[in-house]
Amino acid sequence: MKHLILDCGGVLVFPRMGDWCMPFGAAKILGERARDLHTSKFLLAHRECLRWLDESQLVPDVEAERGLRREYLRAMNLRMDWHLTLSEIEALTDDFTDNIERYGFFDDVKPWLARWKERYGLSLLSDAFPSILAFMDQYGILQYFDETVISTHVGAIKPDPRMYAAILQKLDSDPADCLFVDDRACNLEGAMKAGMKAVQMARSLFLPEQIWDGPVVRDFAALNALMEGLEP
């Protein structure tokens, strides 16, 4: 095995608010309106507005992402009758795209990435908006990755074959030399169809909805033990 390819959500990070689609500062900015979060009305409104946060669309940079986040919040504001001011919408938008506190990074990420960097090529393959790369850089882990592919730079989400093709093209590698780690079973199956080996990450703090039939690990120490077993 030459290349370790990691997903982001559920593997490297988790949402501190328990929701990928709400900013960390939402409760403070919304005030009393925060009681509407996670109600049936909110969930229905979110479903109607989710098109703005479609990770399969092309989004070139953080500023373009900021515009989509703003439109999502404007649409949510109307459906939720929040009567947000323009400044409140901007505050929520900025918190979405600029506040690293929105994410929690698992404790084992930095030490293991530093260790693996000495042995493998490390790459990122994630369904994500551009801000995740800025957050990873701010946290100090982007430096460990040789290549990064996010869905909004491809215009597709996993398990679309274009995602796996994009990272393999960057690596210029035989798929059989690559191990892909993700928390979602369908994405792992897509990787295997592309010729890669695949392992599911099922962290106790962020368990996946479905456990697949292939190899499963609970943390990076267990992943390392599995990878050592793959060495010739």
PDB file of C-alpha atoms in Angstrom:
ATOM      1  CA  MET A   1       0.000   0.000   0.000  1.00  0.00           C
ATOM      2  CA  LYS A   2       1.408   3.366  -1.050  1.00  0.00           C
ATOM      3  CA  HIS A   3      -1.401   5.863  -0.577  1.00  0.00           C
ATOM      4  CA  LEU A   4      -3.790   6.470   2.307  1.00  0.00           C
ATOM      5  CA  ILE A   5      -6.838   8.476   1.198  1.00  0.00           C
ATOM      6  CA  LEU A   6      -9.060   9.898   3.931  1.00  0.00           C
ATOM      7  CA  ASP A   7     -12.556  11.310   3.989  1.00  0.00           C
ATOM      8  CA  CYS A   8     -13.062  14.325   6.261  1.00  0.00           C
ATOM      9  CA  GLY A   9     -16.425  14.222   8.082  1.00  0.00           C
ATOM     10  CA  GLY A  10     -16.574  11.389  10.604  1.00  0.00           C
ATOM     11  CA  VAL A  11     -12.916  10.531   9.965  1.00  0.00           C
ATOM     12  CA  LEU A  12     -11.047  13.761  10.737  1.00  0.00           C
ATOM     13  CA  VAL A  13     -13.770  16.072  12.042  1.00  0.00           C
ATOM     14  CA  PHE A  14     -17.254  16.146  13.572  1.00  0.00           C
ATOM     15  CA  PRO A  15     -19.800  19.001  13.874  1.00  0.00           C
ATOM     16  CA  ARG A  16     -19.632  20.586  17.332  1.00  0.00           C
ATOM     17  CA  MET A  17     -23.298  21.652  17.089  1.00  0.00           C
ATOM     18  CA  GLY A  18     -24.304  18.135  16.054  1.00  0.00           C
ATOM     19  CA  ASP A  19     -25.402  19.509  12.678  1.00  0.00           C
ATOM     20  CA  TRP A  20     -23.214  20.012   9.603  1.00  0.00           C
ATOM     21  CA  CYS A  21     -25.529  22.704   8.257  1.00  0.00           C
ATOM     22  CA  MET A  22     -25.786  25.210  11.123  1.00  0.00           C
ATOM     23  CA  PRO A  23     -22.998  27.589  12.168  1.00  0.00           C
ATOM     24  CA  PHE A  24     -21.384  27.280  15.571  1.00  0.00           C
ATOM     25  CA  GLY A  25     -22.593  30.709  16.663  1.00  0.00           C
ATOM     26  CA  ALA A  26     -26.204  30.132  15.604  1.00  0.00           C
ATOM     27  CA  ALA A  27     -27.673  29.998  19.109  1.00  0.00           C
ATOM     28  CA  LYS A  28     -26.010  33.241  20.188  1.00  0.00           C
ATOM     29  CA  ILE A  29     -26.903  35.119  17.008  1.00  0.00           C
ATOM     30  CA  LEU A  30     -30.494  33.825  16.834  1.00  0.00           C
ATOM     31  CA  GLY A  31     -31.230  34.441  20.511  1.00  0.00           C
ATOM     32  CA  GLU A  32     -34.736  33.247  21.430  1.00  0.00           C
ATOM     33  CA  ARG A  33     -35.257  32.109  17.840  1.00  0.00           C
ATOM     34  CA  ALA A  34     -32.711  29.348  18.472  1.00  0.00           C
ATOM     35  CA  ARG A  35     -35.484  27.344  20.158  1.00  0.00           C
ATOM     36  CA  ASP A  36     -36.760  26.649  16.627  1.00  0.00           C
ATOM     37  CA  LEU A  37     -33.628  24.685  15.746  1.00  0.00           C
ATOM     38  CA  HIS A  38     -34.275  20.981  15.120  1.00  0.00           C
ATOM     39  CA  THR A  39     -38.066  21.368  15.346  1.00  0.00           C
ATOM     40  CA  SER A  40     -40.184  19.766  12.632  1.00  0.00           C
ATOM     41  CA  LYS A  41     -40.745  23.208  11.081  1.00  0.00           C
ATOM     42  CA  PHE A  42     -37.003  23.803  10.969  1.00  0.00           C
ATOM     43  CA  LEU A  43     -36.261  20.382   9.460  1.00  0.00           C
ATOM     44  CA  LEU A  44     -38.872  20.872   6.746  1.00  0.00           C
ATOM     45  CA  ALA A  45     -37.550  24.347   5.953  1.00  0.00           C
ATOM     46  CA  HIS A  46     -34.000  23.025   5.840  1.00  0.00           C
ATOM     47  CA  ARG A  47     -35.016  20.313   3.395  1.00  0.00           C
ATOM     48  CA  GLU A  48     -36.605  22.928   1.137  1.00  0.00           C
ATOM     49  CA  CYS A  49     -33.519  25.155   1.273  1.00  0.00           C
ATOM     50  CA  LEU A  50     -30.861  22.455   1.081  1.00  0.00           C
ATOM     51  CA  ARG A  51     -30.309  23.055  -2.627  1.00  0.00           C
ATOM     52  CA  TRP A  52     -28.110  26.017  -1.687  1.00  0.00           C
ATOM     53  CA  LEU A  53     -25.815  23.679   0.243  1.00  0.00           C
ATOM     54  CA  ASP A  54     -25.589  21.000  -2.444  1.00  0.00           C
ATOM     55  CA  GLU A  55     -22.041  19.648  -2.243  1.00  0.00           C
ATOM     56  CA  SER A  56     -22.249  18.279  -5.801  1.00  0.00           C
ATOM     57  CA  GLN A  57     -22.299  21.788  -7.317  1.00  0.00           C
ATOM     58  CA  LEU A  58     -19.156  23.550  -8.479  1.00  0.00           C
ATOM     59  CA  VAL A  59     -17.972  26.090  -5.904  1.00  0.00           C
ATOM     60  CA  PRO A  60     -14.518  27.476  -6.740  1.00  0.00           C
ATOM     61  CA  ASP A  61     -13.603  29.197  -3.479  1.00  0.00           C
ATOM     62  CA  VAL A  62     -14.698  30.360  -0.033  1.00  0.00           C
ATOM     63  CA  GLU A  63     -16.199  33.597  -1.344  1.00  0.00           C
ATOM     64  CA  ALA A  64     -18.476  31.674  -3.702  1.00  0.00           C
ATOM     65  CA  GLU A  65     -19.376  29.402  -0.794  1.00  0.00           C
ATOM     66  CA  ARG A  66     -20.161  32.461   1.335  1.00  0.00           C
ATOM     67  CA  GLY A  67     -22.721  33.563  -1.253  1.00  0.00           C
ATOM     68  CA  LEU A  68     -24.443  30.170  -1.172  1.00  0.00           C
ATOM     69  CA  ARG A  69     -24.491  30.135   2.628  1.00  0.00           C
ATOM     70  CA  ARG A  70     -26.041  33.602   2.587  1.00  0.00           C
ATOM     71  CA  GLU A  71     -28.784  32.514   0.175  1.00  0.00           C
ATOM     72  CA  TYR A  72     -29.517  29.452   2.309  1.00  0.00           C
ATOM     73  CA  LEU A  73     -29.927  31.632   5.399  1.00  0.00           C
ATOM     74  CA  ARG A  74     -32.104  34.144   3.561  1.00  0.00           C
ATOM     75  CA  ALA A  75     -34.385  31.338   2.414  1.00  0.00           C
ATOM     76  CA  MET A  76     -34.473  29.815   5.915  1.00  0.00           C
ATOM     77  CA  ASN A  77     -35.251  33.224   7.383  1.00  0.00           C
ATOM     78  CA  LEU A  78     -38.385  33.527   5.242  1.00  0.00           C
ATOM     79  CA  ARG A  79     -39.616  30.009   5.946  1.00  0.00           C
ATOM     80  CA  MET A  80     -38.954  30.240   9.691  1.00  0.00           C
ATOM     81  CA  ASP A  81     -40.367  33.776  10.137  1.00  0.00           C
ATOM     82  CA  TRP A  82     -37.228  34.716  12.039  1.00  0.00           C
ATOM     83  CA  HIS A  83     -37.195  38.352  10.824  1.00  0.00           C
ATOM     84  CA  LEU A  84     -33.408  38.353  10.779  1.00  0.00           C
ATOM     85  CA  THR A  85     -31.732  41.654  10.050  1.00  0.00           C
ATOM     86  CA  LEU A  86     -29.177  41.927   7.241  1.00  0.00           C
ATOM     87  CA  SER A  87     -26.409  42.157   9.834  1.00  0.00           C
ATOM     88  CA  GLU A  88     -27.642  38.987  11.563  1.00  0.00           C
ATOM     89  CA  ILE A  89     -27.681  37.117   8.250  1.00  0.00           C
ATOM     90  CA  GLU A  90     -24.140  38.317   7.574  1.00  0.00           C
ATOM     91  CA  ALA A  91     -23.040  37.264  11.052  1.00  0.00           C
ATOM     92  CA  LEU A  92     -24.451  33.763  10.520  1.00  0.00           C
ATOM     93  CA  THR A  93     -22.877  33.594   7.062  1.00  0.00           C
ATOM     94  CA  ASP A  94     -19.458  34.603   8.379  1.00  0.00           C
ATOM     95  CA  ASP A  95     -19.738  32.121  11.240  1.00  0.00           C
ATOM     96  CA  PHE A  96     -20.483  29.390   8.713  1.00  0.00           C
ATOM     97  CA  THR A  97     -17.443  30.062   6.568  1.00  0.00           C
ATOM     98  CA  ASP A  98     -14.868  31.511   8.979  1.00  0.00           C
ATOM     99  CA  ASN A  99     -15.358  29.999  12.446  1.00  0.00           C
ATOM    100  CA  ILE A 100     -13.246  26.869  12.925  1.00  0.00           C
ATOM    101  CA  GLU A 101     -15.149  26.163  16.152  1.00  0.00           C
ATOM    102  CA  ARG A 102     -17.912  24.782  13.945  1.00  0.00           C
ATOM    103  CA  TYR A 103     -15.796  21.631  13.705  1.00  0.00           C
ATOM    104  CA  GLY A 104     -14.213  19.400  16.282  1.00  0.00           C
ATOM    105  CA  PHE A 105     -11.078  17.526  15.214  1.00  0.00           C
ATOM    106  CA  PHE A 106     -10.637  14.047  16.674  1.00  0.00           C
ATOM    107  CA  ASP A 107      -7.739  13.875  19.137  1.00  0.00           C
ATOM    108  CA  ASP A 108      -5.787  11.226  17.245  1.00  0.00           C
ATOM    109  CA  VAL A 109      -5.712  13.092  13.925  1.00  0.00           C
ATOM    110  CA  LYS A 110      -2.536  15.179  14.276  1.00  0.00           C
ATOM    111  CA  PRO A 111      -0.235  12.562  15.821  1.00  0.00           C
ATOM    112  CA  TRP A 112      -1.170   9.829  13.386  1.00  0.00           C
ATOM    113  CA  LEU A 113      -1.033  12.025  10.281  1.00  0.00           C
ATOM    114  CA  ALA A 114       2.467  13.134  11.286  1.00  0.00           C
ATOM    115  CA  ARG A 115       3.507   9.514  11.762  1.00  0.00           C
ATOM    116  CA  TRP A 116       1.915   8.230   8.545  1.00  0.00           C
ATOM    117  CA  LYS A 117       3.421  11.049   6.514  1.00  0.00           C
ATOM    118  CA  GLU A 118       6.768   9.307   6.909  1.00  0.00           C
ATOM    119  CA  ARG A 119       5.460   6.061   5.389  1.00  0.00           C
ATOM    120  CA  TYR A 120       2.616   6.766   2.964  1.00  0.00           C
ATOM    121  CA  GLY A 121       1.278   9.329   0.597  1.00  0.00           C
ATOM    122  CA  LEU A 122      -1.633  11.070   2.328  1.00  0.00           C
ATOM    123  CA  SER A 123      -4.602  12.513   0.447  1.00  0.00           C
ATOM    124  CA  LEU A 124      -8.053  13.900   1.170  1.00  0.00           C
ATOM    125  CA  LEU A 125     -11.207  12.893  -0.713  1.00  0.00           C
ATOM    126  CA  SER A 126     -14.278  14.543   0.766  1.00  0.00           C
ATOM    127  CA  ASP A 127     -17.758  15.816  -0.023  1.00  0.00           C
ATOM    128  CA  ALA A 128     -17.218  19.329   1.248  1.00  0.00           C
ATOM    129  CA  PHE A 129     -17.226  23.072   0.587  1.00  0.00           C
ATOM    130  CA  PRO A 130     -13.961  25.008   0.141  1.00  0.00           C
ATOM    131  CA  SER A 131     -13.980  26.339   3.720  1.00  0.00           C
ATOM    132  CA  ILE A 132     -13.003  22.888   5.014  1.00  0.00           C
ATOM    133  CA  LEU A 133      -9.570  23.287   3.426  1.00  0.00           C
ATOM    134  CA  ALA A 134      -9.118  26.634   5.164  1.00  0.00           C
ATOM    135  CA  PHE A 135     -10.151  25.092   8.496  1.00  0.00           C
ATOM    136  CA  MET A 136      -7.756  22.179   8.011  1.00  0.00           C
ATOM    137  CA  ASP A 137      -4.972  24.631   7.242  1.00  0.00           C
ATOM    138  CA  GLN A 138      -5.854  26.710  10.302  1.00  0.00           C
ATOM    139  CA  TYR A 139      -5.830  23.587  12.481  1.00  0.00           C
ATOM    140  CA  GLY A 140      -2.429  22.603  11.123  1.00  0.00           C
ATOM    141  CA  ILE A 141      -3.224  19.350   9.321  1.00  0.00           C
ATOM    142  CA  LEU A 142      -3.523  20.389   5.672  1.00  0.00           C
ATOM    143  CA  GLN A 143       0.280  20.329   5.521  1.00  0.00           C
ATOM    144  CA  TYR A 144       0.250  16.544   5.857  1.00  0.00           C
ATOM    145  CA  PHE A 145      -1.764  15.961   2.678  1.00  0.00           C
ATOM    146  CA  ASP A 146      -0.050  15.575  -0.677  1.00  0.00           C
ATOM    147  CA  GLU A 147      -3.289  15.963  -2.638  1.00  0.00           C
ATOM    148  CA  THR A 148      -6.824  17.119  -1.844  1.00  0.00           C
ATOM    149  CA  VAL A 149     -10.045  16.584  -3.773  1.00  0.00           C
ATOM    150  CA  ILE A 150     -13.338  18.023  -2.547  1.00  0.00           C
ATOM    151  CA  SER A 151     -16.674  17.505  -4.231  1.00  0.00           C
ATOM    152  CA  THR A 152     -17.345  21.193  -4.903  1.00  0.00           C
ATOM    153  CA  HIS A 153     -14.165  21.357  -6.996  1.00  0.00           C
ATOM    154  CA  VAL A 154     -15.280  18.328  -9.033  1.00  0.00           C
ATOM    155  CA  GLY A 155     -19.025  18.925  -9.334  1.00  0.00           C
ATOM    156  CA  ALA A 156     -19.919  15.486  -7.994  1.00  0.00           C
ATOM    157  CA  ILE A 157     -20.231  13.689  -4.673  1.00  0.00           C
ATOM    158  CA  LYS A 158     -19.195  10.199  -3.658  1.00  0.00           C
ATOM    159  CA  PRO A 159     -19.883   7.505  -4.728  1.00  0.00           C
ATOM    160  CA  ASP A 160     -19.853   9.162  -8.163  1.00  0.00           C
ATOM    161  CA  PRO A 161     -16.927   7.572 -10.068  1.00  0.00           C
ATOM    162  CA  ARG A 162     -15.673  11.060 -10.980  1.00  0.00           C
ATOM    163  CA  MET A 163     -14.608  11.638  -7.381  1.00  0.00           C
ATOM    164  CA  TYR A 164     -12.369   8.574  -7.242  1.00  0.00           C
ATOM    165  CA  ALA A 165     -11.069   9.268 -10.736  1.00  0.00           C
ATOM    166  CA  ALA A 166     -10.118  12.801  -9.675  1.00  0.00           C
ATOM    167  CA  ILE A 167      -7.936  11.696  -6.768  1.00  0.00           C
ATOM    168  CA  LEU A 168      -6.388   8.822  -8.732  1.00  0.00           C
ATOM    169  CA  GLN A 169      -5.513  11.219 -11.545  1.00  0.00           C
ATOM    170  CA  LYS A 170      -3.804  13.554  -9.079  1.00  0.00           C
ATOM    171  CA  LEU A 171      -1.894  10.694  -7.528  1.00  0.00           C
ATOM    172  CA  ASP A 172      -1.098   9.075 -10.881  1.00  0.00           C
ATOM    173  CA  SER A 173      -1.309   5.783  -9.021  1.00  0.00           C
ATOM    174  CA  ASP A 174      -2.593   2.261  -9.445  1.00  0.00           C
ATOM    175  CA  PRO A 175      -5.902   2.047  -7.492  1.00  0.00           C
ATOM    176  CA  ALA A 176      -4.700  -1.213  -5.954  1.00  0.00           C
ATOM    177  CA  ASP A 177      -1.979   0.761  -4.143  1.00  0.00           C
ATOM    178  CA  CYS A 178      -4.594   2.982  -2.440  1.00  0.00           C
ATOM    179  CA  LEU A 179      -6.534   2.504   0.790  1.00  0.00           C
ATOM    180  CA  PHE A 180      -9.621   4.697   1.207  1.00  0.00           C
ATOM    181  CA  VAL A 181     -11.163   5.432   4.624  1.00  0.00           C
ATOM    182  CA  ASP A 182     -14.702   6.803   4.936  1.00  0.00           C
ATOM    183  CA  ASP A 183     -17.576   6.495   7.393  1.00  0.00           C
ATOM    184  CA  ARG A 184     -20.278   5.863   4.782  1.00  0.00           C
ATOM    185  CA  ALA A 185     -20.776   2.379   3.358  1.00  0.00           C
ATOM    186  CA  CYS A 186     -21.844   3.576  -0.105  1.00  0.00           C
ATOM    187  CA  ASN A 187     -18.674   5.638  -0.468  1.00  0.00           C
ATOM    188  CA  LEU A 188     -16.511   2.652   0.457  1.00  0.00           C
ATOM    189  CA  GLU A 189     -18.300   0.504  -2.086  1.00  0.00           C
ATOM    190  CA  GLY A 190     -17.657   3.203  -4.695  1.00  0.00           C
ATOM    191  CA  ALA A 191     -13.965   3.155  -3.866  1.00  0.00           C
ATOM    192  CA  MET A 192     -13.820  -0.616  -4.254  1.00  0.00           C
ATOM    193  CA  LYS A 193     -15.516  -0.365  -7.651  1.00  0.00           C
ATOM    194  CA  ALA A 194     -12.729   2.050  -8.583  1.00  0.00           C
ATOM    195  CA  GLY A 195     -10.205  -0.644  -7.641  1.00  0.00           C
ATOM    196  CA  MET A 196      -9.130   0.666  -4.227  1.00  0.00           C
ATOM    197  CA  LYS A 197      -9.022  -1.088  -0.898  1.00  0.00           C
ATOM    198  CA  ALA A 198     -11.490   0.379   1.614  1.00  0.00           C
ATOM    199  CA  VAL A 199     -11.996   0.580   5.382  1.00  0.00           C
ATOM    200  CA  GLN A 200     -14.903   2.046   7.314  1.00  0.00           C
ATOM    201  CA  MET A 201     -14.253   4.465  10.169  1.00  0.00           C
ATOM    202  CA  ALA A 202     -16.889   4.087  12.903  1.00  0.00           C
ATOM    203  CA  ARG A 203     -15.837   6.414  15.700  1.00  0.00           C
ATOM    204  CA  SER A 204     -17.797   6.202  18.938  1.00  0.00           C
ATOM    205  CA  LEU A 205     -18.382   9.977  18.909  1.00  0.00           C
ATOM    206  CA  PHE A 206     -19.776   9.900  15.380  1.00  0.00           C
ATOM    207  CA  LEU A 207     -21.133   6.487  14.484  1.00  0.00           C
ATOM    208  CA  PRO A 208     -22.160   5.978  10.845  1.00  0.00           C
ATOM    209  CA  GLU A 209     -25.765   5.181  10.020  1.00  0.00           C
ATOM    210  CA  GLN A 210     -24.816   1.866   8.431  1.00  0.00           C
ATOM    211  CA  ILE A 211     -21.975  -0.552   9.162  1.00  0.00           C
ATOM    212  CA  TRP A 212     -20.809  -2.300   6.021  1.00  0.00           C
ATOM    213  CA  ASP A 213     -19.602  -5.875   5.546  1.00  0.00           C
ATOM    214  CA  GLY A 214     -15.951  -4.976   5.019  1.00  0.00           C
ATOM    215  CA  PRO A 215     -13.178  -3.972   7.456  1.00  0.00           C
ATOM    216  CA  VAL A 216     -14.224  -1.540  10.212  1.00  0.00           C
ATOM    217  CA  VAL A 217     -12.015   0.419  12.624  1.00  0.00           C
ATOM    218  CA  ARG A 218     -12.884   2.677  15.564  1.00  0.00           C
ATOM    219  CA  ASP A 219      -9.898   5.023  15.576  1.00  0.00           C
ATOM    220  CA  PHE A 220      -6.570   5.739  13.890  1.00  0.00           C
ATOM    221  CA  ALA A 221      -4.627   3.340  16.112  1.00  0.00           C
ATOM    222  CA  ALA A 222      -6.841   0.504  14.875  1.00  0.00           C
ATOM    223  CA  LEU A 223      -6.470   1.785  11.309  1.00  0.00           C
ATOM    224  CA  ASN A 224      -2.705   1.720  11.663  1.00  0.00           C
ATOM    225  CA  ALA A 225      -2.778  -1.891  12.898  1.00  0.00           C
ATOM    226  CA  LEU A 226      -4.906  -2.844   9.895  1.00  0.00           C
ATOM    227  CA  MET A 227      -2.539  -1.077   7.490  1.00  0.00           C
ATOM    228  CA  GLU A 228       0.469  -2.851   8.971  1.00  0.00           C
ATOM    229  CA  GLY A 229      -1.334  -6.097   8.234  1.00  0.00           C
ATOM    230  CA  LEU A 230      -1.563  -5.079   4.598  1.00  0.00           C
ATOM    231  CA  GLU A 231       2.204  -4.587   4.297  1.00  0.00           C
ATOM    232  CA  PRO A 232       3.985  -7.294   2.262  1.00  0.00           C
TER     233      PRO A 232
END
